[in-house]
XYZ file of C-alpha atoms in Angstrom:
434
model
C 25.147 -9.524 -46.362
C 21.347 -11.176 -45.239
C 21.765 -10.918 -41.569
C 22.611 -6.986 -41.759
C 19.708 -6.300 -44.343
C 17.573 -8.500 -41.369
C 18.877 -5.816 -38.898
C 18.457 -3.213 -40.734
C 14.568 -3.875 -40.857
C 14.254 -4.565 -37.396
C 15.585 -1.590 -36.607
C 13.505 0.169 -38.903
C 10.256 -1.120 -37.550
C 11.627 -0.826 -33.269
C 11.659 3.557 -34.747
C 8.874 3.325 -36.196
C 6.929 1.503 -33.819
C 8.435 4.187 -31.045
C 7.464 7.319 -33.280
C 3.829 5.804 -33.342
C 4.291 5.799 -29.540
C 5.216 9.209 -29.422
C 2.891 10.215 -31.705
C -0.291 8.623 -29.680
C 0.910 10.009 -26.661
C 1.694 13.479 -27.808
C -1.809 14.272 -30.143
C -3.636 12.347 -27.041
C -6.809 14.550 -26.769
C -7.416 12.883 -23.239
C -4.068 13.027 -22.701
C -3.757 16.427 -23.467
C -6.451 17.890 -21.273
C -4.136 17.760 -18.462
C -0.480 17.190 -17.483
C 1.249 14.175 -18.187
C 4.640 12.844 -17.173
C 5.628 9.114 -19.401
C 8.796 7.870 -19.945
C 9.520 4.580 -21.433
C 12.350 2.998 -20.575
C 14.634 -0.729 -22.934
C 16.515 -1.316 -19.384
C 18.927 -4.304 -21.662
C 19.631 -2.003 -23.568
C 20.025 1.212 -21.294
C 18.361 2.770 -23.757
C 14.899 5.857 -23.196
C 12.319 4.698 -26.362
C 10.440 8.107 -25.553
C 10.154 10.626 -22.609
C 7.725 13.466 -22.214
C 8.372 15.585 -19.380
C 10.339 13.212 -16.883
C 12.460 15.290 -15.344
C 8.741 16.898 -13.949
C 7.382 16.165 -10.654
C 4.131 15.136 -10.183
C 1.762 14.180 -7.146
C 2.422 10.268 -7.627
C -0.704 9.078 -5.847
C -0.175 5.915 -4.482
C 3.044 5.630 -7.401
C 4.377 6.227 -3.586
C 4.626 3.006 -2.404
C 6.694 1.740 -4.970
C 9.307 4.012 -3.064
C 7.976 1.950 0.477
C 8.083 -1.412 -0.786
C 11.826 -0.687 -1.903
C 12.931 0.458 1.562
C 10.640 -2.932 3.531
C 12.199 -5.494 1.009
C 15.493 -3.996 1.218
C 15.662 -3.619 5.240
C 12.913 -5.633 6.349
C 13.550 -9.111 3.851
C 11.381 -11.857 3.306
C 11.125 -13.214 6.796
C 8.829 -12.592 9.029
C 8.971 -8.863 10.459
C 9.118 -7.884 14.470
C 5.554 -7.984 15.722
C 6.465 -6.942 19.460
C 8.748 -5.691 21.617
C 9.788 -6.694 25.532
C 11.094 -6.832 28.910
C 10.997 -10.224 30.328
C 11.639 -9.957 34.402
C 10.430 -12.605 36.924
C 7.350 -11.188 37.699
C 6.859 -9.277 34.760
C 6.601 -9.003 31.182
C 6.940 -5.845 29.726
C 6.229 -4.783 25.956
C 5.043 -2.083 23.727
C 4.314 -2.187 19.589
C 6.861 -2.097 16.251
C 4.056 -0.952 13.711
C 3.449 -5.077 12.708
C 0.014 -4.258 11.543
C -1.153 -8.496 11.385
C -1.888 -8.632 14.959
C -5.609 -10.546 15.223
C -6.018 -8.338 10.993
C -8.818 -9.274 9.554
C -6.751 -10.809 6.246
C -4.278 -12.074 8.298
C -4.849 -13.402 11.794
C -1.981 -14.144 13.186
C -2.560 -14.633 16.798
C 1.357 -14.556 17.619
C 1.277 -11.755 19.982
C -2.057 -13.202 21.772
C -0.205 -17.012 22.015
C 2.925 -15.383 23.241
C 0.983 -13.675 26.542
C -1.113 -16.673 27.213
C 1.316 -18.286 28.013
C 3.766 -16.026 29.617
C 3.343 -16.523 33.875
C 4.233 -13.003 34.604
C 1.758 -9.765 34.842
C 1.723 -7.955 31.774
C 2.375 -4.173 31.419
C 1.942 -2.418 28.346
C 4.210 0.411 27.594
C 2.380 3.139 26.432
C 4.262 4.412 23.000
C 1.328 5.688 20.907
C 2.797 9.475 21.034
C 5.111 9.246 18.509
C 2.814 7.764 15.761
C 0.512 10.365 14.211
C -3.294 8.861 13.375
C -3.239 10.810 9.904
C -0.623 11.468 8.067
C 0.751 14.905 6.876
C -1.549 16.052 4.117
C -4.376 13.867 4.491
C -7.833 15.267 4.337
C -9.621 15.626 8.017
C -12.878 14.103 6.400
C -11.272 11.206 5.582
C -11.694 9.336 8.512
C -14.865 6.836 7.820
C -13.138 5.472 5.062
C -10.395 2.044 5.222
C -8.588 4.236 2.974
C -6.894 6.309 5.002
C -7.369 3.963 8.488
C -5.555 5.142 11.535
C -1.760 4.242 11.724
C -0.511 3.437 15.863
C 2.501 1.534 17.189
C 0.323 -1.070 17.685
C -2.420 -2.403 15.537
C -4.553 -4.798 16.387
C -7.588 -6.006 14.052
C -6.153 -3.624 11.534
C -7.048 -1.335 13.285
C -10.768 -1.538 11.927
C -14.375 -2.815 12.205
C -15.564 -5.513 10.221
C -18.998 -5.539 9.445
C -20.134 -8.268 7.456
C -23.200 -10.162 6.287
C -23.977 -13.177 4.145
C -27.372 -13.822 2.880
C -30.331 -14.417 4.995
C -28.619 -13.976 7.568
C -27.659 -10.844 10.033
C -24.778 -8.498 10.397
C -21.456 -9.808 11.981
C -18.829 -6.896 13.532
C -15.367 -8.228 13.913
C -14.875 -7.535 15.869
C -17.984 -7.830 18.593
C -16.123 -6.002 20.798
C -17.604 -2.521 18.706
C -20.739 -4.535 18.394
C -22.378 -2.669 20.772
C -21.680 0.462 19.939
C -23.063 -0.102 16.612
C -26.286 0.845 16.152
C -28.855 0.009 13.083
C -30.474 3.301 13.141
C -30.377 5.380 9.184
C -32.344 4.637 6.061
C -30.170 3.432 2.920
C -30.794 2.360 -1.248
C -28.443 -0.529 -0.346
C -26.283 -0.590 2.257
C -24.524 2.240 4.816
C -22.166 2.098 7.534
C -21.193 5.529 9.452
C -18.945 6.454 12.037
C -19.670 9.480 14.038
C -16.129 11.890 13.636
C -15.081 11.540 16.738
C -16.219 8.966 18.598
C -16.310 4.819 18.170
C -20.339 4.781 17.206
C -21.059 3.525 14.324
C -25.015 3.902 12.539
C -25.707 1.028 9.452
C -28.882 1.271 7.928
C -29.588 -1.831 5.258
C -32.847 -1.635 2.358
C -35.795 -4.157 4.181
C -36.577 -4.996 0.633
C -32.736 -6.560 -0.262
C -31.911 -8.006 3.633
C -32.819 -11.062 2.560
C -30.596 -11.731 -0.673
C -27.485 -9.156 -0.141
C -23.977 -10.062 1.139
C -21.439 -7.514 1.739
C -17.970 -7.150 3.505
C -16.817 -3.396 4.544
C -14.333 -2.558 6.661
C -14.902 0.992 8.347
C -11.147 2.882 10.336
C -11.951 3.252 14.689
C -10.433 5.854 16.974
C -7.101 4.080 18.249
C -5.580 4.656 21.610
C -3.780 2.762 23.408
C -6.496 2.383 26.756
C -8.713 0.553 24.145
C -5.603 -1.051 21.972
C -4.649 -2.711 26.341
C -8.813 -3.499 26.540
C -9.432 -5.266 23.209
C -5.877 -7.272 24.119
C -7.011 -8.251 27.226
C -9.840 -9.329 26.311
C -8.299 -11.543 23.480
C -5.781 -12.983 26.011
C -7.904 -13.334 29.080
C -5.360 -11.764 31.697
C -5.282 -8.306 33.084
C -3.136 -5.936 31.337
C -2.044 -2.532 32.689
C -0.754 0.620 30.768
C 2.547 2.243 31.588
C 3.715 5.489 30.057
C 7.074 5.094 28.461
C 10.036 5.154 30.591
C 12.648 4.901 27.525
C 11.482 0.804 27.791
C 12.259 1.147 23.647
C 16.580 1.827 24.250
C 16.862 -0.834 27.161
C 18.576 -4.217 26.400
C 15.254 -6.128 24.784
C 14.489 -9.117 22.808
C 11.711 -9.160 19.340
C 8.865 -11.674 19.098
C 8.691 -12.911 15.265
C 5.110 -12.708 13.882
C 3.882 -12.726 9.868
C 5.900 -13.092 6.695
C 7.060 -9.323 5.255
C 5.961 -11.368 1.704
C 2.465 -11.391 2.690
C 2.105 -7.734 4.161
C 4.323 -6.750 0.856
C 2.291 -8.954 -1.577
C -1.053 -7.407 0.313
C 0.193 -3.680 0.013
C 0.845 -4.427 -3.526
C -1.894 -5.864 -5.141
C -4.609 -4.033 -3.333
C -2.917 -0.909 -2.828
C -2.813 -1.303 1.326
C -2.260 2.907 2.759
C -2.218 1.162 5.966
C 0.132 -1.755 4.962
C 2.164 0.518 3.708
C 1.682 3.286 6.429
C 3.023 -0.009 8.968
C 5.496 -0.940 7.033
C 7.558 2.131 7.560
C 6.972 2.559 10.910
C 8.892 -1.588 11.420
C 11.600 -0.239 9.084
C 11.694 2.504 12.237
C 11.242 0.304 14.798
C 13.923 -2.137 13.372
C 17.105 0.880 12.071
C 16.410 2.901 15.436
C 14.253 0.997 18.265
C 11.733 4.075 17.747
C 8.599 4.773 15.858
C 8.568 7.514 13.641
C 7.973 7.030 9.236
C 9.680 10.947 9.102
C 13.526 9.494 9.949
C 13.094 5.588 7.771
C 12.346 8.080 5.005
C 14.812 10.430 5.378
C 17.385 7.014 6.219
C 16.012 5.629 2.949
C 16.516 8.489 0.956
C 19.891 9.634 1.976
C 20.950 5.051 2.446
C 18.918 3.392 -0.586
C 17.841 5.883 -3.172
C 20.606 8.490 -3.345
C 21.733 7.191 -6.457
C 18.084 8.032 -8.006
C 18.179 11.465 -10.305
C 15.632 13.577 -9.181
C 14.892 13.900 -5.349
C 12.263 12.180 -3.571
C 9.999 14.364 -1.945
C 8.255 11.683 0.161
C 6.188 12.394 3.316
C 4.250 9.485 3.741
C 3.597 5.462 2.529
C 1.407 5.092 1.350
C 0.921 7.745 -0.990
C -2.621 9.635 0.442
C -0.543 12.679 0.784
C -0.508 16.087 -2.280
C 2.304 16.595 -0.689
C 4.039 13.411 -2.064
C 5.978 14.987 -5.181
C 8.608 12.467 -8.232
C 9.525 12.936 -11.424
C 8.773 9.944 -13.820
C 12.782 9.398 -14.498
C 13.155 8.417 -10.633
C 10.295 6.237 -10.428
C 12.118 4.669 -14.366
C 15.285 4.488 -12.171
C 13.321 2.957 -8.931
C 11.489 0.399 -10.605
C 15.244 -0.565 -12.722
C 16.914 -1.621 -9.024
C 13.643 -2.959 -8.452
C 14.111 -5.303 -11.144
C 18.293 -5.066 -10.733
C 17.881 -6.832 -7.149
C 14.298 -8.728 -6.901
C 13.924 -11.669 -8.514
C 11.107 -11.039 -11.962
C 8.728 -13.832 -10.435
C 9.058 -12.074 -7.154
C 8.296 -8.908 -8.750
C 5.348 -10.823 -10.301
C 4.234 -12.389 -7.413
C 4.441 -8.809 -5.382
C 3.281 -6.421 -8.131
C -0.986 -6.088 -9.530
C -1.044 -8.157 -12.671
C -3.205 -6.819 -16.105
C -6.917 -8.823 -16.691
C -4.972 -10.659 -13.462
C -5.332 -9.779 -10.098
C -5.387 -6.076 -7.866
C -6.223 -3.129 -9.091
C -5.506 -3.959 -12.501
C -7.338 -6.911 -12.287
C -10.516 -5.085 -15.011
C -7.158 -3.529 -17.548
C -4.600 -3.963 -19.364
C -5.816 -7.325 -20.003
C -3.141 -9.564 -22.403
C -5.356 -11.266 -25.868
C -6.423 -14.627 -24.904
C -4.889 -17.568 -24.012
C -1.646 -15.477 -22.572
C 0.011 -14.712 -19.205
C -0.310 -11.248 -18.594
C 1.971 -8.269 -20.329
C 1.701 -5.513 -17.595
C 3.427 -5.964 -13.916
C 2.224 -2.142 -12.178
C 1.437 -0.454 -9.508
C -2.161 1.831 -10.063
C -1.701 5.713 -7.890
C -5.728 7.103 -7.648
C -6.708 10.632 -5.795
C -8.907 13.085 -6.780
C -6.065 15.486 -8.637
C -3.882 12.580 -9.891
C -3.495 9.010 -11.435
C -0.463 7.025 -12.539
C 0.789 3.648 -13.344
C 4.560 2.961 -13.091
C 5.837 -0.564 -13.635
C 6.806 -3.210 -16.337
C 5.637 -4.103 -19.618
C 6.036 -7.381 -21.350
C 6.287 -6.892 -25.005
C 5.350 -10.205 -27.316
C 8.928 -10.112 -28.379
C 9.750 -11.214 -25.541
C 11.722 -7.786 -23.680
C 11.111 -6.581 -20.792
C 10.598 -2.136 -20.515
C 10.102 -0.274 -17.878
C 7.413 2.857 -18.313
C 5.055 5.395 -15.288
C 2.545 7.159 -15.867
C 1.836 10.540 -14.384
C -0.837 12.224 -14.801
C -2.136 15.283 -12.607
C -4.897 18.098 -12.999
C -7.493 15.882 -15.026
C -11.199 17.254 -14.439
C -11.883 14.205 -16.757
C -13.264 10.225 -14.981
C -10.217 8.470 -14.324
C -12.226 5.669 -16.703
C -10.857 7.662 -19.844
C -7.590 8.400 -18.351
C -6.807 4.145 -18.034
C -8.666 3.899 -21.632
C -6.122 6.043 -23.031
C -3.241 4.189 -21.326
C -4.082 1.035 -22.084
C -4.296 1.750 -25.491
C -0.710 3.313 -25.512
C 0.790 0.265 -23.576
C -1.141 -2.675 -26.012
C 0.340 -0.457 -29.081
C 4.257 -1.041 -27.140
C 3.551 -4.976 -26.280
C 2.525 -5.451 -28.817
C 4.823 -3.430 -31.420
C 7.961 -3.075 -30.018
């Protein structure tokens, strides 16, 4: 009898908590200023605790990376990615890109391809497959060219397709790769420091406040305009050999070998934690190379929808890897279903290693902090565009449950910080009470 009574009390407390959550979301003045979709699920009980507009489509921003992550993990696995395709003959080595983003990337610094080409005894020929990949995705804005979040996509990235400008206190500005040093000019005013690239050419202008120069330190990545010839030239300098650029004569569909480079694990982690758009886009190119021996993001997405995601409640309207496009649209219940698939197929310790952790790492290191002395209770992917804010992932309650949640917020004409504070209040309440 005592056990039954205790169960009924707990049931009553749980119901009370859910009602408070509903009220805090439905009656929120902040959430009421735009369009909200929210869903909270207890996967262990297969129970929806609360849902609001869960069937409606929203622009998800970087929550799109959840779909990119799952697709990449399922098809590429955790081991090393294919960094180069090549055909080896007695007198020639013909090679082309796979979309691998790690070649001399400033954060990965993988030199496997460089070492391989350096040691090859044959004459080097690089196949031009750059026409297979558009620099910007569908729905991207033309005026993002100067920002890291819109780094150009390409079939054979090198140095992450960016110029890294860096400066330490009492030091001069450094350039990586230094290939662009002769194309960078200190000739613009700045209150602190500024770096601008010309829209249609790889000419960079920067300026540093002279009064702050001695104490100022910074690191800033600026995209450059990619091309097959530029990539061949930079690779030639690094390899120390001549590399001849040749047209693609269907080499991709001939029998060829593959060169393993960086671990996929490290790419997933960086892509998810800092919401790296470039890595997300390139991962889908790697998927396409793996599946079709060609580079086509639309084909990779179509395959994933048909073979990996057909059981989702609503069809994902999905056009790029990163979520930069406002053409992407998902429903909260579809994101919840994807989170459940991830949880069922990937160990929780792996999820915690890949996802940003509240108050601890990645894009939510300053939000959703746990109580002092406690471990993070939120592991979730953020999303942010001018018209969209999102947070979806896993919430660990004080009672030890792991819940799934998805916030999709569109058309808010208020600062994103206000939305984050409101989400933080709701999620902490769930963590503490449920």
